[in-house]
CSV table of C-alpha atoms in Angstrom, one decimal:
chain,number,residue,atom,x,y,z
N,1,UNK,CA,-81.4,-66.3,-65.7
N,2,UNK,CA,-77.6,-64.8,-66.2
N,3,UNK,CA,-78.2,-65.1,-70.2
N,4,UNK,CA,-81.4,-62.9,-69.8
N,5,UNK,CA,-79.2,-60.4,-67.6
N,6,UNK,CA,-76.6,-60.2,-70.2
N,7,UNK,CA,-79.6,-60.1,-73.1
N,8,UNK,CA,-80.9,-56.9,-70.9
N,9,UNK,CA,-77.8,-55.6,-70.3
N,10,UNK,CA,-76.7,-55.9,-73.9
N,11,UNK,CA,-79.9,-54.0,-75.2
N,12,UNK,CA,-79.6,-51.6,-72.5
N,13,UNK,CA,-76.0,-50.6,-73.8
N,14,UNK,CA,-77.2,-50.2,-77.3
N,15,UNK,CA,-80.2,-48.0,-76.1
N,16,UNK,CA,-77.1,-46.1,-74.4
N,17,UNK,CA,-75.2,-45.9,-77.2
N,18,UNK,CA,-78.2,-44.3,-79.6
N,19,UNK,CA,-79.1,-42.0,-76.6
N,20,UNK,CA,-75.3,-41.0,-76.7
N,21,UNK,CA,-75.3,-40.3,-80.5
N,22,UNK,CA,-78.7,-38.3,-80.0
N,23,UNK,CA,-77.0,-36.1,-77.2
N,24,UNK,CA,-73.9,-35.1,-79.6
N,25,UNK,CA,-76.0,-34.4,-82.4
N,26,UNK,CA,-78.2,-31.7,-80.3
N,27,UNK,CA,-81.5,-34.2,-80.2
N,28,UNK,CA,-81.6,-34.6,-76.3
N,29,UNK,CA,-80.2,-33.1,-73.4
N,30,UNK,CA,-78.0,-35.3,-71.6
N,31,UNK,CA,-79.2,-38.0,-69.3
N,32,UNK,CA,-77.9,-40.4,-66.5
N,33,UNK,CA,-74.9,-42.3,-68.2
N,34,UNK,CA,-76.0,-46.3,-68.0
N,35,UNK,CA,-72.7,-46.9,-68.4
N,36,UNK,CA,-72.1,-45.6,-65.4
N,37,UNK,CA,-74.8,-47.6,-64.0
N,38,UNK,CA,-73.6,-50.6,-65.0
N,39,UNK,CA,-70.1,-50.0,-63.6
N,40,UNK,CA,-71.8,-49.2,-60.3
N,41,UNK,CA,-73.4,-52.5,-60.3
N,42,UNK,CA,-70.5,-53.9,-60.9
N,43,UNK,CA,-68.6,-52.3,-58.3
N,44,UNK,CA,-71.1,-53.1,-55.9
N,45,UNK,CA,-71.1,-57.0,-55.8
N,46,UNK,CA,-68.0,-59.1,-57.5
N,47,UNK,CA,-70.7,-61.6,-57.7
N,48,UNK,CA,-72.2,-59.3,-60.3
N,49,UNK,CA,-69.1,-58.9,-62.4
N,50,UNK,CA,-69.4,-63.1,-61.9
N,51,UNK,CA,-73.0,-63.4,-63.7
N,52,UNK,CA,-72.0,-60.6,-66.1
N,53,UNK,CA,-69.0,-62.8,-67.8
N,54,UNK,CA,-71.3,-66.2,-67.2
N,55,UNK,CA,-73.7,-64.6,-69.4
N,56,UNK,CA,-71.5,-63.7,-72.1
N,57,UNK,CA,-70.0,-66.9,-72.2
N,58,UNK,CA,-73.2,-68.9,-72.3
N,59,UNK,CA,-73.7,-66.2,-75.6
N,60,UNK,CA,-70.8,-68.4,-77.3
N,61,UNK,CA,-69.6,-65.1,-78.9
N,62,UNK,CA,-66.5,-63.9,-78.3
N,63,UNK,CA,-66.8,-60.1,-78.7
N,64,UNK,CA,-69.7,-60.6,-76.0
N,65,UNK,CA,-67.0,-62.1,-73.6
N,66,UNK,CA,-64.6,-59.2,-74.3
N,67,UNK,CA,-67.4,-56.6,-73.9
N,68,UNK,CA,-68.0,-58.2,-71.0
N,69,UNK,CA,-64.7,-58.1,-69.2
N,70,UNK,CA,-64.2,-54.8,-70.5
N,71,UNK,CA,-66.7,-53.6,-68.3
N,72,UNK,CA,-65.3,-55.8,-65.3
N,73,UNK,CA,-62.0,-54.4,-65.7
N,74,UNK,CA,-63.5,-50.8,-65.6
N,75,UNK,CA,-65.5,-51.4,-62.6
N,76,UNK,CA,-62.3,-53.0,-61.0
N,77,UNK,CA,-60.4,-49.8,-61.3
N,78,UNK,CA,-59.6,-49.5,-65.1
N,79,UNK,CA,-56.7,-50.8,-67.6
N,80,UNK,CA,-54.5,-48.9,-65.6
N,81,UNK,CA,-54.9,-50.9,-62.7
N,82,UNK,CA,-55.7,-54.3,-63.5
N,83,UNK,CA,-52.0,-53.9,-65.6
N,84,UNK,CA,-50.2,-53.2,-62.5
N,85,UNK,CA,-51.7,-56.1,-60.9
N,86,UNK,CA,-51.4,-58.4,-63.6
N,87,UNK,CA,-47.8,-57.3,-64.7
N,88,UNK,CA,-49.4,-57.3,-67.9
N,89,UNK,CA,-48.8,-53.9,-70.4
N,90,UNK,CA,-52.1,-51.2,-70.6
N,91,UNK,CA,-51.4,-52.0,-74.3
N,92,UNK,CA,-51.9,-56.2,-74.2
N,93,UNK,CA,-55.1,-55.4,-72.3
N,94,UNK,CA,-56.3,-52.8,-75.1
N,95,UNK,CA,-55.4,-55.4,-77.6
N,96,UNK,CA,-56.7,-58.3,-76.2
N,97,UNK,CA,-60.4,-56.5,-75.9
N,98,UNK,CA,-60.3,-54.7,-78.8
N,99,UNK,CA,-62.3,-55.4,-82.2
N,100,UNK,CA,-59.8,-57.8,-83.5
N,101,UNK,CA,-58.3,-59.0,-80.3
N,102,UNK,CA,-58.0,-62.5,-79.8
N,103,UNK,CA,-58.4,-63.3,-75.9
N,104,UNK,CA,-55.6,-65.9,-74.6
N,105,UNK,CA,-56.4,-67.8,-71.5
N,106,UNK,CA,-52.7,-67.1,-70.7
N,107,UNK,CA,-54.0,-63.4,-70.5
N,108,UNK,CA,-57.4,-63.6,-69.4
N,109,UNK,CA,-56.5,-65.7,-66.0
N,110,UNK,CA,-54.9,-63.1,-64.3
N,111,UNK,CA,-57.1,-60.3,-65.5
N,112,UNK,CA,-59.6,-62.4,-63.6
N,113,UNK,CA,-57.2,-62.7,-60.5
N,114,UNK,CA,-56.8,-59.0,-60.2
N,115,UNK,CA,-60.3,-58.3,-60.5
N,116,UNK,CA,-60.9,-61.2,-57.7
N,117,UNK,CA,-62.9,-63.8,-60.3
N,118,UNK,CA,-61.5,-67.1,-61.1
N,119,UNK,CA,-62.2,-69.3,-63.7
N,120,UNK,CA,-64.5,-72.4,-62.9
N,121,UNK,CA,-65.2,-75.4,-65.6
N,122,UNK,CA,-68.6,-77.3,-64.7
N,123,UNK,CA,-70.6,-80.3,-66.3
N,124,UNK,CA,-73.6,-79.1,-68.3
Protein backbone atom coordinates (compact mmCIF):
# COMPACT_ATOMS: atom_id res chain seq x y z
CA UNK A 1 0.00 0.00 0.00
CA UNK A 2 2.74 2.89 1.04
CA UNK A 3 4.78 1.86 -2.37
CA UNK A 4 1.49 2.63 -4.40
CA UNK A 5 1.17 6.00 -2.35
CA UNK A 6 4.62 6.93 -3.19
CA UNK A 7 4.11 5.48 -7.02
CA UNK A 8 0.90 8.11 -7.03
CA UNK A 9 2.58 10.59 -5.38
CA UNK A 10 5.67 10.37 -7.58
CA UNK A 11 3.45 10.62 -10.89
CA UNK A 12 1.45 13.24 -9.33
CA UNK A 13 4.67 15.43 -8.94
CA UNK A 14 5.79 14.91 -12.43
CA UNK A 15 2.21 15.84 -13.72
CA UNK A 16 2.97 19.02 -11.47
CA UNK A 17 6.03 19.66 -12.81
CA UNK A 18 4.78 19.57 -16.80
CA UNK A 19 1.72 21.58 -15.64
CA UNK A 20 4.46 24.07 -14.07
CA UNK A 21 6.49 24.26 -17.32
CA UNK A 22 3.09 24.72 -19.29
CA UNK A 23 2.09 27.72 -16.98
CA UNK A 24 5.59 29.66 -17.64
CA UNK A 25 5.51 29.13 -21.14
CA UNK A 26 1.90 30.92 -21.54
CA UNK A 27 0.00 27.29 -22.24
CA UNK A 28 -2.28 27.34 -19.07
CA UNK A 29 -3.42 29.58 -16.56
CA UNK A 30 -2.24 28.72 -13.28
CA UNK A 31 -3.76 26.13 -11.18
CA UNK A 32 -3.80 24.81 -7.48
CA UNK A 33 -0.06 24.07 -6.70
CA UNK A 34 0.11 20.04 -5.70
CA UNK A 35 2.98 20.83 -4.23
CA UNK A 36 1.34 22.62 -1.90
CA UNK A 37 -1.02 19.88 -1.51
CA UNK A 38 1.33 17.46 -0.71
CA UNK A 39 2.91 19.69 2.00
CA UNK A 40 -0.53 20.00 3.46
CA UNK A 41 -0.88 16.45 3.72
CA UNK A 42 2.11 16.26 5.24
CA UNK A 43 1.55 18.74 7.68
CA UNK A 44 -1.62 17.37 8.63
CA UNK A 45 -0.59 13.77 9.96
CA UNK A 46 3.32 12.97 10.90
CA UNK A 47 2.01 9.63 10.22
CA UNK A 48 1.84 10.77 6.58
CA UNK A 49 5.37 12.15 6.35
CA UNK A 50 5.97 8.26 8.02
CA UNK A 51 4.40 6.36 4.87
CA UNK A 52 5.78 9.02 2.58
CA UNK A 53 9.67 8.06 3.51
CA UNK A 54 8.47 4.03 3.91
CA UNK A 55 7.57 4.25 0.42
CA UNK A 56 10.52 5.66 -0.92
CA UNK A 57 12.63 3.38 0.87
CA UNK A 58 10.77 0.29 -0.22
CA UNK A 59 11.64 2.08 -3.98
CA UNK A 60 15.47 1.13 -3.11
CA UNK A 61 16.42 4.36 -4.86
CA UNK A 62 18.14 6.84 -3.23
CA UNK A 63 17.08 10.05 -5.00
CA UNK A 64 13.45 8.73 -4.12
CA UNK A 65 14.44 8.74 -0.39
CA UNK A 66 15.98 12.29 -0.67
CA UNK A 67 12.87 13.60 -2.59
CA UNK A 68 11.10 12.23 -0.13
CA UNK A 69 12.53 13.81 2.91
CA UNK A 70 12.85 16.94 1.05
CA UNK A 71 9.23 17.22 1.18
CA UNK A 72 9.17 16.15 4.95
CA UNK A 73 11.45 18.75 5.87
CA UNK A 74 9.38 21.39 4.03
CA UNK A 75 6.19 20.39 5.55
CA UNK A 76 8.12 20.39 9.01
CA UNK A 77 8.90 24.08 8.64
CA UNK A 78 11.62 24.25 5.92
CA UNK A 79 15.65 23.96 5.84
CA UNK A 80 15.64 26.77 7.96
CA UNK A 81 14.20 25.20 10.69
CA UNK A 82 15.01 21.67 10.78
CA UNK A 83 18.88 23.31 10.84
CA UNK A 84 18.29 25.01 14.01
CA UNK A 85 16.85 22.02 15.48
CA UNK A 86 19.36 19.75 14.23
CA UNK A 87 22.47 22.09 14.81
CA UNK A 88 23.12 21.02 11.42
CA UNK A 89 24.18 24.05 8.66
CA UNK A 90 21.09 25.07 5.96
CA UNK A 91 24.03 24.21 3.62
CA UNK A 92 24.70 20.25 4.78
CA UNK A 93 20.92 19.90 4.44
CA UNK A 94 21.01 21.36 0.72
CA UNK A 95 23.88 19.12 0.15
CA UNK A 96 22.85 16.11 1.50
CA UNK A 97 19.33 16.35 -0.69
CA UNK A 98 20.67 17.65 -3.60
CA UNK A 99 21.38 15.78 -7.07
CA UNK A 100 24.73 14.45 -6.03
CA UNK A 101 24.25 14.36 -2.27
CA UNK A 102 25.06 11.42 -0.63
CA UNK A 103 22.66 10.94 2.60
CA UNK A 104 24.73 9.94 5.84
CA UNK A 105 22.75 8.20 8.57
CA UNK A 106 24.91 10.44 10.91
CA UNK A 107 22.75 13.32 9.11
CA UNK A 108 19.67 11.87 8.33
CA UNK A 109 18.89 10.69 12.20
CA UNK A 110 18.36 13.98 13.48
CA UNK A 111 16.69 15.47 10.52
CA UNK A 112 14.18 12.71 11.39
CA UNK A 113 14.23 13.82 15.19
CA UNK A 114 13.40 17.38 14.47
CA UNK A 115 10.74 16.51 12.16
CA UNK A 116 9.38 14.01 15.10
CA UNK A 117 10.11 10.54 12.89
CA UNK A 118 12.53 7.96 14.00
CA UNK A 119 14.18 5.46 12.30
CA UNK A 120 12.77 1.77 12.82
CA UNK A 121 14.61 -1.55 11.32
CA UNK A 122 12.03 -4.61 10.98
CA UNK A 123 12.26 -8.28 9.71
CA UNK A 124 10.81 -8.69 6.17
Amino acid sequence: MEKELFNDLVQSLKEAVLISKAYANGRMSRSVSHEATTLAWLERDSNNCAALLNAAIEMDDVDDLKAALRLVIDAKGGVAKIADKTGLSRETLYRMLSKKGNPKLSSVLPVLQAAGLKLVVQAK
